Coordinates of C-alpha atoms in Angstrom, one line a residue:
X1 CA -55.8 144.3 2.3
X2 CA -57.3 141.0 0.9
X3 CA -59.5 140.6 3.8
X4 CA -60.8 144.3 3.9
X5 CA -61.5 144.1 -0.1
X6 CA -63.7 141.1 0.6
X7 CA -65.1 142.5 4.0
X8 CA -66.1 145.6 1.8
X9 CA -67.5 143.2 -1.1
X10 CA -69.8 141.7 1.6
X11 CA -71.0 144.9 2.9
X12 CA -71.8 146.3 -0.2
X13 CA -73.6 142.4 -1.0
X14 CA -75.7 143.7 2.8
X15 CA -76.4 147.2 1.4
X16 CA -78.1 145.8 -1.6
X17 CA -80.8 143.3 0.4
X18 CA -81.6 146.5 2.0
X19 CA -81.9 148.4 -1.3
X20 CA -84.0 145.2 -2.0
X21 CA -86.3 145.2 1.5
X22 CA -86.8 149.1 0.9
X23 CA -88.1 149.1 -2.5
X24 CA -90.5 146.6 -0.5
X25 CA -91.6 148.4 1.9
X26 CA -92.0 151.2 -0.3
X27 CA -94.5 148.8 -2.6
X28 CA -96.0 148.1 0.8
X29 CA -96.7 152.0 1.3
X30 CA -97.7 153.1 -1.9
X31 CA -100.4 149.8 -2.0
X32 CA -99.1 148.5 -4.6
X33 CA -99.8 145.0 -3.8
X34 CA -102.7 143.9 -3.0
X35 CA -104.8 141.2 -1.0
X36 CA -107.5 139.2 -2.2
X37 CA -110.9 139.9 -0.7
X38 CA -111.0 136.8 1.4
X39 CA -107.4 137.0 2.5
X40 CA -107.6 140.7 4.0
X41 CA -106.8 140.5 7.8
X42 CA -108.9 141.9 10.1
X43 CA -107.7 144.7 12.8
X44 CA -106.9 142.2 15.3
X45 CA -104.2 140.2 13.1
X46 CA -102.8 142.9 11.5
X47 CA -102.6 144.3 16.0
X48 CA -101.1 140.8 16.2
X49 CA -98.4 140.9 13.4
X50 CA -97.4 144.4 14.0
X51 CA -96.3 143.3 18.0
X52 CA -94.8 140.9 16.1
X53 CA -92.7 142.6 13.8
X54 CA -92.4 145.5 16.6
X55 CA -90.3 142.4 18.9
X56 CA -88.4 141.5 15.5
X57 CA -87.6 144.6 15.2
X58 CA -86.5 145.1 18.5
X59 CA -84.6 141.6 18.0
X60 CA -82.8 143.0 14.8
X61 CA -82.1 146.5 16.2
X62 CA -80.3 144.2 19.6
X63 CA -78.6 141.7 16.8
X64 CA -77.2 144.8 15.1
X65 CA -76.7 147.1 18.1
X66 CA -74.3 143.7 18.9
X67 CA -72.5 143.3 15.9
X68 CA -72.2 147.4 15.9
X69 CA -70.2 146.6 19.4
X70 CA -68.2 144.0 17.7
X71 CA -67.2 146.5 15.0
X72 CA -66.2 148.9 17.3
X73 CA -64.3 146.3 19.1
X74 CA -62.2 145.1 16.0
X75 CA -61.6 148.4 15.4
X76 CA -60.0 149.0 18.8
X77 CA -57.5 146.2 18.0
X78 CA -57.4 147.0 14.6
X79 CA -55.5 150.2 15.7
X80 CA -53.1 148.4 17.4
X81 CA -51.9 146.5 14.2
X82 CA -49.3 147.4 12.0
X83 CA -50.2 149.5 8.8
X84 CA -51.2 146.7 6.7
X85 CA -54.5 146.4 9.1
X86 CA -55.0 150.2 8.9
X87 CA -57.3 149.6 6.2
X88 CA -59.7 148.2 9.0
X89 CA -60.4 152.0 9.9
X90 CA -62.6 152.2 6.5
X91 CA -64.6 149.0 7.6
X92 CA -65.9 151.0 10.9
X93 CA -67.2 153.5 8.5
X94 CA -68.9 151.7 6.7
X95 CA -70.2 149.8 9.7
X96 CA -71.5 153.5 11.3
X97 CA -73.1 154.0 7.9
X98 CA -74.2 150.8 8.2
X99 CA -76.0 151.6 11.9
X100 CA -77.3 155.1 10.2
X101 CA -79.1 152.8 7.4
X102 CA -80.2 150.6 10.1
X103 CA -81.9 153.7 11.7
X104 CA -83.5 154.6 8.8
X105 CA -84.4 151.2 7.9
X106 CA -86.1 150.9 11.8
X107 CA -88.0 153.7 11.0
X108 CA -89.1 152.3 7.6
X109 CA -90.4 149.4 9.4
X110 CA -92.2 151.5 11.4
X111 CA -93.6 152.7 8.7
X112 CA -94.2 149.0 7.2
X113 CA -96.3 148.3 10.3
X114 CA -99.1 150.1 8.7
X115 CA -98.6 148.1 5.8
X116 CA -98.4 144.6 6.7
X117 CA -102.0 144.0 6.2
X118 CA -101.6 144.3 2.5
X119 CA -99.6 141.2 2.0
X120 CA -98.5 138.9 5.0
X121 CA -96.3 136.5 3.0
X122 CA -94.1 138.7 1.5
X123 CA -93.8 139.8 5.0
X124 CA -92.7 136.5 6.4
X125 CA -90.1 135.7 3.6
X126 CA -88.9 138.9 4.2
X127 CA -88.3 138.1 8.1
X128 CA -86.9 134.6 6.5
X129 CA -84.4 136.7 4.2
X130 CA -83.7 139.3 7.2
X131 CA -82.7 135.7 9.5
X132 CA -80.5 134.8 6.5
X133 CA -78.7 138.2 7.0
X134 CA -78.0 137.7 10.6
X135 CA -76.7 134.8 10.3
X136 CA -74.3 135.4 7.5
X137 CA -73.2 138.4 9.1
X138 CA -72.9 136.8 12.3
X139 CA -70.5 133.8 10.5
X140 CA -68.9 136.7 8.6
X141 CA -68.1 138.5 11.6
X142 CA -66.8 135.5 13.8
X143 CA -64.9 134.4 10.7
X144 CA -63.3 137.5 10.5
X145 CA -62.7 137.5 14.3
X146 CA -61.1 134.5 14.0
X147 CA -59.0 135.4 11.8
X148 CA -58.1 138.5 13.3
X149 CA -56.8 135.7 16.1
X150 CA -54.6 133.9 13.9
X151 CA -53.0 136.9 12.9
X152 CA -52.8 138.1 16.6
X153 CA -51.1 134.6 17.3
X154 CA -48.5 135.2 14.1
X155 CA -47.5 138.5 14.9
X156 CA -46.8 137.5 18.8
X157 CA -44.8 134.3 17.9
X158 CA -42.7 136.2 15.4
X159 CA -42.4 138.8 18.4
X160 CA -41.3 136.0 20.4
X161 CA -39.2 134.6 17.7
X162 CA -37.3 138.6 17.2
X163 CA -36.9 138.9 21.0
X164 CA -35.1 135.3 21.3
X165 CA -32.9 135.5 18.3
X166 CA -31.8 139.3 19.9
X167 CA -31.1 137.7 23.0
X168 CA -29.3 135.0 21.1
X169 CA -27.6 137.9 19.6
X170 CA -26.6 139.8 22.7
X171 CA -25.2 136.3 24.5
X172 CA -22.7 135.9 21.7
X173 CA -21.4 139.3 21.8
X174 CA -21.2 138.9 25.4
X175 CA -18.9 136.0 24.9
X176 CA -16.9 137.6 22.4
X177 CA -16.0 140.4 24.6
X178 CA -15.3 137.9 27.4
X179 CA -13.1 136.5 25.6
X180 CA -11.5 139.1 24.4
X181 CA -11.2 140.7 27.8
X182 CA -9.3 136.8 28.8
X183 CA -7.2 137.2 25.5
X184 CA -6.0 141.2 26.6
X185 CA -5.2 139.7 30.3
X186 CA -3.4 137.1 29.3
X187 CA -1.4 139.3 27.1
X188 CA -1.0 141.9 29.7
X189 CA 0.3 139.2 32.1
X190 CA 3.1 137.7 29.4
X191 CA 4.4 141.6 28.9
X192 CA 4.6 141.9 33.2
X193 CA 6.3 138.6 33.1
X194 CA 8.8 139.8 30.3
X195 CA 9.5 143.4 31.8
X196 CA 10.1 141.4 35.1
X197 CA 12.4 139.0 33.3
X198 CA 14.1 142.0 31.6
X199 CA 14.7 144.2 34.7
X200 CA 15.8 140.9 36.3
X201 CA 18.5 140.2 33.8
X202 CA 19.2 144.1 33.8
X203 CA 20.3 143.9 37.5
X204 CA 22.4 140.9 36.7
X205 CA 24.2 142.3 34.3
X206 CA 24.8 145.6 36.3
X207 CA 25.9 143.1 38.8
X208 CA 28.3 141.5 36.3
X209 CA 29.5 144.7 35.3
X210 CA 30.7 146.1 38.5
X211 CA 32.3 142.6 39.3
X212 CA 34.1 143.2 35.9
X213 CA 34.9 146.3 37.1
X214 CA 36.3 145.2 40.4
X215 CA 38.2 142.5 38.8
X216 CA 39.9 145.0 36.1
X217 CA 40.9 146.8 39.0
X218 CA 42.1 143.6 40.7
X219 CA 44.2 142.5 38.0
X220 CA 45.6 146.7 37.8
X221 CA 46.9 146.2 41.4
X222 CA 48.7 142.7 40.3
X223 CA 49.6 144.4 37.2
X224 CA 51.3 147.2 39.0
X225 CA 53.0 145.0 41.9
X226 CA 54.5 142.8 39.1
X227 CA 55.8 146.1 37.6
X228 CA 57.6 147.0 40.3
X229 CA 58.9 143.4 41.1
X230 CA 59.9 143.7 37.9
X231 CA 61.8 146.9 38.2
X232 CA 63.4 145.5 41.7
X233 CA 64.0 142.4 39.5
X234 CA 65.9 144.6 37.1
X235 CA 68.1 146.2 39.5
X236 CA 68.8 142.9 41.0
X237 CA 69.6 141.4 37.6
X238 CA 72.2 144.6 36.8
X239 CA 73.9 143.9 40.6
X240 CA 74.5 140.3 38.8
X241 CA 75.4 141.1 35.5
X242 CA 78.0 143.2 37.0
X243 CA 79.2 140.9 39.4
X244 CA 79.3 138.4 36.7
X245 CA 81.4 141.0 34.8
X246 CA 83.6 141.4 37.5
X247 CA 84.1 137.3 37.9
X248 CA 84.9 137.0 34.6
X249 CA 87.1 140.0 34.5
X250 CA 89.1 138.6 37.3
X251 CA 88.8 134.4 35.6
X252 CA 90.1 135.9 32.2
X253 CA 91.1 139.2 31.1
X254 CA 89.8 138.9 27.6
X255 CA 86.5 140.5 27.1
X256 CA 85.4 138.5 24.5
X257 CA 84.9 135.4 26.8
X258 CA 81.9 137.0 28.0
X259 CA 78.8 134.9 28.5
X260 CA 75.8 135.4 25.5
X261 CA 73.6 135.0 28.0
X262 CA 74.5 138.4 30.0
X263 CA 74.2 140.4 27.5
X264 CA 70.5 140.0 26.4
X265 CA 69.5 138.6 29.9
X266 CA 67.5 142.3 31.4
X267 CA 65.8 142.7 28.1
X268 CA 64.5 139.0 27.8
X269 CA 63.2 139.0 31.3
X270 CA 61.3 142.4 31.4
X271 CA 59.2 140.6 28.6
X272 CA 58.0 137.9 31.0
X273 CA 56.3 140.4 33.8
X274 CA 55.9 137.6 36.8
X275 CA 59.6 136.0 37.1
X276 CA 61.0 136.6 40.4
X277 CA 63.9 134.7 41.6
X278 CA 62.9 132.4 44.7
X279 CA 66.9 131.1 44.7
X280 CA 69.5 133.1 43.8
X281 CA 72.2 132.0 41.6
X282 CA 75.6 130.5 43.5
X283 CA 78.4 132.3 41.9
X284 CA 81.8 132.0 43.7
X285 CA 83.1 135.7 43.9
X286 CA 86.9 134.1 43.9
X287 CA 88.6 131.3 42.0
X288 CA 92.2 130.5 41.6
X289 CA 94.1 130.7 38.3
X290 CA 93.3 127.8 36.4
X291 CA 94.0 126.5 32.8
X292 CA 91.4 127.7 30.1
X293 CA 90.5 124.2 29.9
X294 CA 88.8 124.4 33.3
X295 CA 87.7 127.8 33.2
X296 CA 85.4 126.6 30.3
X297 CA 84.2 123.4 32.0
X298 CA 83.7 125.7 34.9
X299 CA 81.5 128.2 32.0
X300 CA 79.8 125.6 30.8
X301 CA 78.7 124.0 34.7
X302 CA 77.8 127.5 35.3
X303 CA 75.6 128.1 32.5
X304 CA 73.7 124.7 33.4
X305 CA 72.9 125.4 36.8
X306 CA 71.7 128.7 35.4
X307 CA 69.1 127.4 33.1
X308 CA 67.8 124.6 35.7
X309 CA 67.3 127.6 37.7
X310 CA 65.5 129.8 35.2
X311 CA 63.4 126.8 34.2
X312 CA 62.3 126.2 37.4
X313 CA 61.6 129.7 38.4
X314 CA 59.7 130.3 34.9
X315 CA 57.2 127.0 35.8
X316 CA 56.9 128.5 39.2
X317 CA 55.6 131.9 38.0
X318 CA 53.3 130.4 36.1
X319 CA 51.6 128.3 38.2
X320 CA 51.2 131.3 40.3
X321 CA 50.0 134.0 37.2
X322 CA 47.3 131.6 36.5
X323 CA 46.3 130.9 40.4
X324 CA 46.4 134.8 40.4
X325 CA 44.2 135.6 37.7
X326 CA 41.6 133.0 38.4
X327 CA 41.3 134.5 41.9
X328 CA 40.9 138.0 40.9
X329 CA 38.2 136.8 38.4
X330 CA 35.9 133.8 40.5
X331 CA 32.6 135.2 39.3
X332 CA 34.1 136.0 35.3
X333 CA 32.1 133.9 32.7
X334 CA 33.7 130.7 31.0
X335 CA 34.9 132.3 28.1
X336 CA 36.6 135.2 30.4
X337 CA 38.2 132.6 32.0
X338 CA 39.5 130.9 28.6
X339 CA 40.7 133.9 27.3
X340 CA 42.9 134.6 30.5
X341 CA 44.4 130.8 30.4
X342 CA 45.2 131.5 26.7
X343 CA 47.0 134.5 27.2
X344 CA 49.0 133.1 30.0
X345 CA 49.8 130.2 27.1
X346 CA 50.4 132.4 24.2
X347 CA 52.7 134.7 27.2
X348 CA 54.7 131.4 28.1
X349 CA 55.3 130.4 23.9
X350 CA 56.9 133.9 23.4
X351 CA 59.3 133.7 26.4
X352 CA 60.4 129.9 25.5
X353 CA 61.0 131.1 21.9
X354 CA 63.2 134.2 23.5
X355 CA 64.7 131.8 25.5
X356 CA 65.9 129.7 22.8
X357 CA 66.7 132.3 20.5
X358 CA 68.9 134.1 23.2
X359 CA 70.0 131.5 25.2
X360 CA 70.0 128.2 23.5
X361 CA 67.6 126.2 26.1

């Protein structure tokens, strides 16, 4: 806007020389001034200055017909500019005024031809003062030009300056998403890796499970063999007990000699589930009539041979509960294991206790 206003200023500064050659010309047609006798040209000089001025004139109407073309041109690019150089519109209308002037002014030197005799020094400082003019507005016009250039030049390296910071722009966004994109597949691998993991442990643990299962149903079948050793064992231990009754019947007739340890002996074993009698107990079926002396030493022998046996067959049954159970389990966890040896411990501290409480061992 500050170079139009001063573009304008200079126009207006060309319109008033013209003002100032056409009141001039004007003094030139009416006759105002006038040449002294001696310096009126004759017909041929005046011939003479009008070819002159006619090739000036042509010279001038080329000059402006020129900077016309310019005007027109800087218009053309002024369009192209953003709205701040729309202003440049006004300055071609003025120029086109400016050509309309220059017509009228062309035909006012026509006119000025017939003139020229009157006063031929006014006419050359007038030429002098057109010159001036040209040449201003010829520096005015490449100065503006130039300008025009540098402003050109701004607006493209800004251009240039926009289009690299966008692409500066776009690359980091780019770069973002990549990463993002590694970050999401990384992610996506770890929860693949842990469903894996998961579905692994799943089928190990179904696995445990049916080899828990397998060796529940292990231990049922030793469960329900001892129970029917037990039950043979049982009916064994009755066959004794009333053999034993009968011994003793026959050794002495008082029934209160019987042995504290047949009384309480089917009860205490069915608590212990795995005693099974590898030797059976010697007991003579017939002995002569002795003193009572000897029939207790005999007792007492009896009852000792009795609990050597029941030690040894209680050891025994043991050892092979535990070698039992640790076959029917091989694949059961450490703790599973554990709990299985301290059952069979807690099992064998209850049947010494009953053993002591019933039979004094």
């Amino acid at each position: 806007m500050k170079k139009n206003s001063e573009l304008e200023k200079e126009i207006t500064g060309f319109k008033k020389l013209l003002k100032i050659t056409r009141r001039k010309l004007s003094e030139y047609e009416n006759g105002e001034l006038s040449f002294p006798g001696d310096l009126k040209p004759n017909q041929t000089e005046v011939d003479i200055q009008i070819n002159m001025l006619k090739h000036k004139n042509d010279d001038l109407t080329a000059k402006l017909e020129a900077v016309s073309s310019k005007c027109q041109h800087l218009d053309e690019k002024n369009k192209c500019l953003q709205q701040e150089l729309l202003s440049m519109k006004a300055l071609q209308k003025k120029c086109e005024k400016l050509k309309n002037e220059k017509k009228k002014w062309k035909q006012e030197g026509i006119n000025l031809k017939t003139h020229m005799e009157m006063n031929m020094v006014e006419f050359r400082e007038l030429e002098q003062y057109k010159r001036k003019i040209e040449e201003r507005a010829r520096q005015d016009i490449e100065e503006k030009l130039e300008e025009v250039n540098l402003f050109l030049q701004t607006q493209a390296a800004s251009q240039e300056n926009l289009e690299q910071l966008r692409e500066n722009h776009n690359a980091a966004m780019r770069n973002q998403l990549e990463l993002r994109i590694k970050d999401l597949e990384s992610e996506l691998t770890k929860i693949k890796i842990s469903q894996n993991s998961k579905e692994i442990n799943l089928e190990k643990y179904k696995q445990l499970y049916l080899e828990e299962i397998e060796s529940r149903k292990s231990l049922a079948n030793i469960l329900n063999k001892t129970n029917e050793r037990l039950a043979e064992l049982n009916t064994e231990l009755l066959l004794q007990k009333q053999q034993n009754r009968s011994l003793l019947s026959t050794l002495h007739p008082k029934p209160g000699l019987e042995m504290p340890c047949v009384g309480n002996l089917n009860s205490s074993l069915v608590l212990y589930g795995n005693f099974t009698p590898r030797e059976n107990l010697v007991v003579p079926t017939s002995r002569p009539q002795t003193s009572s002396k000897n029939m207790e030493t005999y007792l007492i022998k009896m009852q000792q041979e009795f609990e050597k046996t029941l030690t040894r067959e209680l050891k025994e049954d043991a050892a092979e509960f535990e070698a039992e159970t640790y076959r029917a389990c091989p694949v059961a966890s450490t703790d599973q294991a554990n709990s299985c040896q301290d059952l069979l411990l807690k099992t064998s501290r209850e049947y010494a206790q009953i053993l002591q409480k019933n039979y004094m061992i």
